[in-house]
């Protein structure tokens, strides 16, 4: 498989095994948090740019899937523990379930579904990202408009 190019990535996928309430205590549904997420050193970090869409994927046995949606807010940078990327994520009221995405023909071949232990960040193509957006739960406060994309 050839390396990704800028036009291949519609959304970055940042993975964790910890649910949102353990990543950021007090993180309420529908609210955004500025977070710094650890990522793996690779050529992909050169493609990550502020303003690009990203999402938080929780893996494991309990509610695997998309738990938050947002955007990259900073360039990938080195810290003491390794590379990190700054993001702003809004917590969803319920996850977009892994099972729903596996059943969706547009999403089922996403890297995060095919290789759950693969690179962090992972990525979604435009078609895969559109499928995730189509599965988003309703926003609890409709006055805020649609989910950030």
Tab-separated table of C-alpha atoms in Angstrom:
chain	number	residue	atom	x	y	z
A	1	UNK	CA	0.000	0.000	0.000
A	2	UNK	CA	1.368	3.411	-0.914
A	3	UNK	CA	1.675	6.237	1.631
A	4	UNK	CA	-1.213	8.615	2.121
A	5	UNK	CA	-1.323	11.932	0.379
A	6	UNK	CA	-3.089	15.107	1.514
A	7	UNK	CA	-6.096	14.436	-0.739
A	8	UNK	CA	-6.687	10.969	0.713
A	9	UNK	CA	-7.543	12.083	4.248
A	10	UNK	CA	-10.950	13.592	5.008
A	11	UNK	CA	-10.708	13.036	8.758
A	12	UNK	CA	-8.060	11.941	11.252
A	13	UNK	CA	-8.949	9.182	13.699
A	14	UNK	CA	-7.355	9.426	17.140
A	15	UNK	CA	-7.700	6.200	19.091
A	16	UNK	CA	-7.935	5.469	22.789
A	17	UNK	CA	-8.968	2.579	24.994
A	18	UNK	CA	-10.191	5.003	27.667
A	19	UNK	CA	-13.740	6.418	27.467
A	20	UNK	CA	-14.241	10.203	27.316
A	21	UNK	CA	-15.060	10.527	31.025
A	22	UNK	CA	-11.663	9.020	31.890
A	23	UNK	CA	-9.776	11.008	29.244
A	24	UNK	CA	-11.195	14.262	30.590
A	25	UNK	CA	-13.087	14.013	33.909
A	26	UNK	CA	-16.281	16.064	33.854
A	27	UNK	CA	-16.512	16.060	30.036
A	28	UNK	CA	-20.241	16.447	29.431
A	29	UNK	CA	-22.146	15.388	26.336
A	30	UNK	CA	-22.353	18.159	23.755
A	31	UNK	CA	-19.418	20.091	25.163
A	32	UNK	CA	-16.038	20.597	23.553
A	33	UNK	CA	-12.658	20.039	25.148
A	34	UNK	CA	-9.183	21.121	24.099
A	35	UNK	CA	-7.045	17.994	24.364
A	36	UNK	CA	-3.563	16.858	23.497
A	37	UNK	CA	-3.506	13.309	22.139
A	38	UNK	CA	-0.480	11.042	21.835
A	39	UNK	CA	0.261	9.838	18.321
A	40	UNK	CA	2.784	7.506	16.764
A	41	UNK	CA	5.811	8.936	14.959
A	42	UNK	CA	5.287	8.429	11.200
A	43	UNK	CA	5.112	10.265	7.895
A	44	UNK	CA	1.399	10.828	8.642
A	45	UNK	CA	2.236	13.530	11.159
A	46	UNK	CA	3.551	15.669	8.287
A	47	UNK	CA	0.019	15.581	6.815
A	48	UNK	CA	-1.800	16.650	9.999
A	49	UNK	CA	-2.795	20.329	9.869
A	50	UNK	CA	-4.839	22.664	12.080
A	51	UNK	CA	-8.448	22.918	10.912
A	52	UNK	CA	-8.662	19.350	9.624
A	53	UNK	CA	-11.556	17.252	10.944
A	54	UNK	CA	-10.757	14.583	13.502
A	55	UNK	CA	-12.625	12.202	15.745
A	56	UNK	CA	-12.058	10.195	18.889
A	57	UNK	CA	-12.336	6.438	18.399
A	58	UNK	CA	-12.666	4.330	21.525
A	59	UNK	CA	-11.591	0.734	21.038
A	60	UNK	CA	-12.185	-2.258	23.258
A	61	UNK	CA	-15.181	-4.321	24.315
A	62	UNK	CA	-17.320	-1.566	25.846
A	63	UNK	CA	-19.029	0.708	23.294
A	64	UNK	CA	-16.324	0.738	20.595
A	65	UNK	CA	-16.741	3.460	18.007
A	66	UNK	CA	-16.747	7.232	17.520
A	67	UNK	CA	-17.260	9.076	20.827
A	68	UNK	CA	-16.325	12.652	19.904
A	69	UNK	CA	-15.963	14.795	16.807
A	70	UNK	CA	-13.949	17.939	16.165
A	71	UNK	CA	-10.851	19.346	14.562
A	72	UNK	CA	-7.102	19.473	14.811
A	73	UNK	CA	-6.011	22.727	16.481
A	74	UNK	CA	-2.239	22.491	16.276
A	75	UNK	CA	0.670	20.982	14.393
A	76	UNK	CA	2.003	17.651	15.629
A	77	UNK	CA	4.870	18.332	18.034
A	78	UNK	CA	7.395	16.437	20.112
A	79	UNK	CA	6.979	16.269	23.867
A	80	UNK	CA	8.866	14.313	26.526
A	81	UNK	CA	6.674	11.227	26.026
A	82	UNK	CA	6.723	11.420	22.221
A	83	UNK	CA	4.678	13.141	19.538
A	84	UNK	CA	1.312	14.725	20.309
A	85	UNK	CA	-1.356	16.620	18.425
A	86	UNK	CA	-3.720	19.263	19.843
A	87	UNK	CA	-7.427	18.861	19.076
A	88	UNK	CA	-10.802	20.309	20.023
A	89	UNK	CA	-13.403	17.555	20.358
A	90	UNK	CA	-17.131	17.654	21.143
A	91	UNK	CA	-18.471	14.633	23.015
A	92	UNK	CA	-21.347	12.817	21.344
A	93	UNK	CA	-24.456	11.789	23.368
A	94	UNK	CA	-23.951	8.221	22.188
A	95	UNK	CA	-21.167	6.705	20.141
A	96	UNK	CA	-21.368	5.915	16.461
A	97	UNK	CA	-21.076	2.187	17.015
A	98	UNK	CA	-18.333	0.120	15.431
A	99	UNK	CA	-20.999	-2.443	14.439
A	100	UNK	CA	-22.992	0.212	12.535
A	101	UNK	CA	-19.908	1.288	10.600
A	102	UNK	CA	-18.972	-2.332	9.824
A	103	UNK	CA	-22.467	-2.777	8.368
A	104	UNK	CA	-22.180	0.383	6.232
A	105	UNK	CA	-20.721	-0.373	2.766
A	106	UNK	CA	-19.097	3.082	2.609
A	107	UNK	CA	-17.320	2.702	5.955
A	108	UNK	CA	-16.601	-0.980	6.502
A	109	UNK	CA	-13.173	-0.902	4.856
A	110	UNK	CA	-11.904	1.989	7.017
A	111	UNK	CA	-8.425	1.401	8.399
A	112	UNK	CA	-9.636	1.663	12.014
A	113	UNK	CA	-12.088	-1.193	11.361
A	114	UNK	CA	-9.694	-3.377	9.361
A	115	UNK	CA	-6.655	-2.857	11.611
A	116	UNK	CA	-7.833	-1.705	15.057
A	117	UNK	CA	-4.318	-1.937	16.492
A	118	UNK	CA	-2.873	0.045	13.581
A	119	UNK	CA	-1.354	3.491	13.450
A	120	UNK	CA	-2.508	6.399	15.597
A	121	UNK	CA	-3.552	8.582	13.941
A	122	UNK	CA	-5.612	6.542	11.572
A	123	UNK	CA	-7.661	8.226	8.862
A	124	UNK	CA	-10.937	8.185	6.938
A	125	UNK	CA	-11.465	8.769	3.247
A	126	UNK	CA	-14.130	11.277	2.170
A	127	UNK	CA	-16.655	8.443	1.672
A	128	UNK	CA	-15.863	6.864	5.036
A	129	UNK	CA	-16.097	10.210	6.838
A	130	UNK	CA	-19.447	10.935	5.155
A	131	UNK	CA	-20.691	7.562	6.430
A	132	UNK	CA	-19.651	8.437	9.994
A	133	UNK	CA	-21.446	11.792	9.722
A	134	UNK	CA	-24.571	10.036	8.431
A	135	UNK	CA	-24.605	7.875	11.597
A	136	UNK	CA	-24.236	10.757	14.077
A	137	UNK	CA	-26.866	10.819	16.827
A	138	UNK	CA	-29.077	13.909	17.052
A	139	UNK	CA	-27.457	16.812	18.880
A	140	UNK	CA	-29.106	17.173	22.324
A	141	UNK	CA	-29.334	20.977	22.026
A	142	UNK	CA	-30.690	21.574	18.521
A	143	UNK	CA	-30.310	25.337	19.067
A	144	UNK	CA	-26.539	24.847	18.717
A	145	UNK	CA	-27.019	23.627	15.157
A	146	UNK	CA	-25.447	20.526	13.651
A	147	UNK	CA	-22.418	18.725	15.049
A	148	UNK	CA	-19.113	20.320	14.092
A	149	UNK	CA	-17.699	18.672	10.968
